[in-house]
């Protein structure tokens, strides 16, 4: 995600030559939901995924003012409770992004939402513990969460440098 042409949120991706290919393929180093510490796909020891999740684009619409999309994957249906992850994204051009992650399934699960910050940016958590502000050059981005999740900034992985990883984790009961 870039603001005014400055990248602020990244997906570290895969860099096999560094010898860290497996960590960089893991769910936790991507800007997505991780459930019960499990991978969305079953990782192979090499540069492939043995069992990738099946994803479906449910909705895509665009106008001069906004873009809306919805997608879903089955990467967690192998877990107890057969959890299915759906993500809706609304982009109001020049104003804001709204990301809604929905989980359908049964049981109690640990849910982690991670956002990876580009190297060289500064991430700070407000005194209330619910808003992370990311700044780099003249660009600024505020991340906030509905409800009262635990939000923290941790060091993380990137291909270039160590970056800040705002992370919220909450226990959720799915029904």
Short mmCIF file of C-alpha atoms in Angstrom, two decimals:
data_model
loop_
_atom_site.label_atom_id
_atom_site.label_comp_id
_atom_site.label_asym_id
_atom_site.label_seq_id
_atom_site.Cartn_x
_atom_site.Cartn_y
_atom_site.Cartn_z
CA UNK A 1 0.00 0.00 0.00
CA UNK A 2 1.44 3.34 -1.06
CA UNK A 3 0.37 6.80 0.07
CA UNK A 4 1.20 9.65 -2.32
CA UNK A 5 3.60 7.31 -4.15
CA UNK A 6 5.47 6.25 -0.98
CA UNK A 7 5.19 2.53 -0.09
CA UNK A 8 4.16 2.04 3.57
CA UNK A 9 2.77 -1.51 3.82
CA UNK A 10 4.52 -4.38 2.05
CA UNK A 11 4.39 -8.11 1.53
CA UNK A 12 7.97 -9.31 2.15
CA UNK A 13 7.51 -12.15 -0.38
CA UNK A 14 9.98 -14.97 -1.06
CA UNK A 15 13.74 -14.62 -1.32
CA UNK A 16 15.14 -18.16 -1.53
CA UNK A 17 18.77 -17.06 -2.13
CA UNK A 18 18.96 -15.60 1.38
CA UNK A 19 18.32 -18.98 2.96
CA UNK A 20 15.19 -17.59 4.64
CA UNK A 21 12.70 -18.77 1.99
CA UNK A 22 10.50 -20.75 4.38
CA UNK A 23 9.97 -17.89 6.87
CA UNK A 24 9.27 -15.47 4.02
CA UNK A 25 6.64 -17.87 2.59
CA UNK A 26 4.88 -18.23 5.92
CA UNK A 27 1.42 -16.77 6.52
CA UNK A 28 2.72 -14.62 9.38
CA UNK A 29 4.98 -12.57 7.10
CA UNK A 30 2.11 -11.59 4.83
CA UNK A 31 -0.54 -8.95 5.38
CA UNK A 32 -3.33 -11.37 6.19
CA UNK A 33 -5.05 -13.27 8.99
CA UNK A 34 -3.28 -16.15 10.73
CA UNK A 35 -5.45 -18.59 12.70
CA UNK A 36 -4.10 -20.71 15.56
CA UNK A 37 -0.53 -20.06 14.34
CA UNK A 38 -1.16 -22.27 11.31
CA UNK A 39 -0.18 -21.69 7.70
CA UNK A 40 -2.91 -21.03 5.12
CA UNK A 41 -1.19 -23.58 2.86
CA UNK A 42 0.97 -26.57 3.81
CA UNK A 43 4.57 -25.51 3.06
CA UNK A 44 7.04 -27.82 1.34
CA UNK A 45 10.75 -27.75 2.28
CA UNK A 46 11.58 -26.15 -1.06
CA UNK A 47 10.11 -23.10 -2.79
CA UNK A 48 6.62 -24.49 -3.24
CA UNK A 49 3.45 -25.01 -1.26
CA UNK A 50 2.25 -28.64 -1.11
CA UNK A 51 -1.34 -27.74 -0.39
CA UNK A 52 -2.19 -24.18 -1.43
CA UNK A 53 -5.51 -22.71 -0.33
CA UNK A 54 -8.22 -22.41 -2.97
CA UNK A 55 -9.28 -18.79 -3.31
CA UNK A 56 -12.34 -17.27 -4.93
CA UNK A 57 -13.01 -13.71 -6.01
CA UNK A 58 -16.55 -13.03 -4.81
CA UNK A 59 -16.92 -9.39 -5.86
CA UNK A 60 -15.00 -6.75 -7.83
CA UNK A 61 -16.43 -3.37 -8.76
CA UNK A 62 -14.69 -0.10 -9.60
CA UNK A 63 -15.69 3.48 -10.26
CA UNK A 64 -13.93 6.85 -10.37
CA UNK A 65 -14.68 7.25 -6.63
CA UNK A 66 -14.02 3.78 -5.23
CA UNK A 67 -13.09 0.13 -5.64
CA UNK A 68 -14.74 -2.69 -3.70
CA UNK A 69 -13.70 -6.32 -3.65
CA UNK A 70 -14.40 -9.46 -1.70
CA UNK A 71 -12.41 -12.68 -1.73
CA UNK A 72 -12.41 -15.92 0.22
CA UNK A 73 -10.08 -18.90 0.73
CA UNK A 74 -10.32 -22.35 2.28
CA UNK A 75 -6.80 -22.56 3.73
CA UNK A 76 -8.09 -23.02 7.29
CA UNK A 77 -10.90 -25.47 6.58
CA UNK A 78 -8.52 -28.28 7.60
CA UNK A 79 -8.53 -26.88 11.17
CA UNK A 80 -10.97 -27.88 13.86
CA UNK A 81 -14.16 -25.95 13.14
CA UNK A 82 -13.35 -25.68 9.40
CA UNK A 83 -12.67 -21.94 9.40
CA UNK A 84 -13.14 -20.02 6.14
CA UNK A 85 -11.57 -16.54 5.75
CA UNK A 86 -13.34 -13.82 3.74
CA UNK A 87 -11.81 -10.37 3.17
CA UNK A 88 -13.74 -7.31 1.96
CA UNK A 89 -11.81 -4.22 0.89
CA UNK A 90 -13.33 -0.84 0.15
CA UNK A 91 -10.98 1.79 -1.29
CA UNK A 92 -12.30 5.36 -1.34
CA UNK A 93 -9.76 7.00 -3.66
CA UNK A 94 -7.76 9.69 -1.87
CA UNK A 95 -9.59 9.19 1.44
CA UNK A 96 -9.36 5.80 3.14
CA UNK A 97 -9.31 2.01 2.90
CA UNK A 98 -11.68 -0.19 4.88
CA UNK A 99 -10.64 -3.82 5.33
CA UNK A 100 -13.08 -6.27 6.91
CA UNK A 101 -11.89 -9.79 7.66
CA UNK A 102 -14.65 -12.28 8.33
CA UNK A 103 -14.22 -15.78 9.70
CA UNK A 104 -16.87 -18.47 9.36
CA UNK A 105 -16.55 -21.73 11.23
CA UNK A 106 -16.97 -23.18 14.72
CA UNK A 107 -14.99 -23.24 17.96
CA UNK A 108 -12.51 -20.93 19.67
CA UNK A 109 -9.40 -19.85 17.74
CA UNK A 110 -6.48 -17.46 18.16
CA UNK A 111 -6.75 -14.85 15.38
CA UNK A 112 -3.75 -12.66 14.45
CA UNK A 113 -3.89 -9.80 11.95
CA UNK A 114 -0.51 -8.57 10.73
CA UNK A 115 0.52 -5.53 8.70
CA UNK A 116 4.15 -5.31 7.53
CA UNK A 117 5.75 -1.88 7.40
CA UNK A 118 8.24 -0.92 4.68
CA UNK A 119 11.88 -0.55 5.77
CA UNK A 120 12.72 3.02 6.77
CA UNK A 121 9.20 3.88 7.95
CA UNK A 122 8.39 4.66 11.58
CA UNK A 123 5.45 2.92 13.25
CA UNK A 124 4.08 4.27 16.54
CA UNK A 125 1.23 3.09 18.76
CA UNK A 126 -1.02 5.74 20.34
CA UNK A 127 -1.48 5.98 24.11
CA UNK A 128 -4.90 4.29 23.88
CA UNK A 129 -3.30 1.26 22.23
CA UNK A 130 -5.69 1.06 19.27
CA UNK A 131 -4.17 3.25 16.51
CA UNK A 132 -0.85 2.66 14.76
CA UNK A 133 0.54 5.55 12.74
CA UNK A 134 3.09 4.80 10.02
CA UNK A 135 5.25 7.63 8.64
CA UNK A 136 7.86 7.73 5.90
CA UNK A 137 9.00 10.92 4.21
CA UNK A 138 5.85 13.06 3.81
CA UNK A 139 3.48 10.07 3.72
CA UNK A 140 1.40 9.01 6.71
CA UNK A 141 -1.06 6.18 7.33
CA UNK A 142 -3.19 5.46 10.41
CA UNK A 143 -4.39 1.93 11.14
CA UNK A 144 -7.22 1.44 13.62
CA UNK A 145 -9.28 -1.55 14.68
CA UNK A 146 -12.90 -2.03 15.63
CA UNK A 147 -13.36 -3.52 19.07
CA UNK A 148 -10.54 -3.74 21.58
CA UNK A 149 -7.85 -6.08 20.21
CA UNK A 150 -4.37 -6.17 21.70
CA UNK A 151 -2.18 -4.15 19.33
CA UNK A 152 1.62 -4.19 19.52
CA UNK A 153 4.58 -3.35 17.30
CA UNK A 154 7.15 -6.12 16.91
CA UNK A 155 10.32 -6.49 14.85
CA UNK A 156 9.66 -8.55 11.73
CA UNK A 157 11.15 -9.97 8.56
CA UNK A 158 11.72 -8.23 5.25
CA UNK A 159 14.06 -8.83 2.37
CA UNK A 160 15.91 -5.57 2.97
CA UNK A 161 15.85 -4.59 6.64
CA UNK A 162 14.14 -5.38 9.91
CA UNK A 163 10.76 -3.64 9.92
CA UNK A 164 8.00 -2.92 12.41
CA UNK A 165 5.08 -5.34 12.40
CA UNK A 166 1.91 -3.96 13.96
CA UNK A 167 0.11 -7.05 15.18
CA UNK A 168 -3.23 -7.53 16.80
CA UNK A 169 -4.13 -10.85 18.32
CA UNK A 170 -7.45 -11.74 19.87
CA UNK A 171 -9.25 -14.87 20.86
CA UNK A 172 -12.44 -15.21 18.93
CA UNK A 173 -15.26 -17.68 19.25
CA UNK A 174 -16.64 -18.57 15.84
CA UNK A 175 -20.21 -19.82 15.50
#
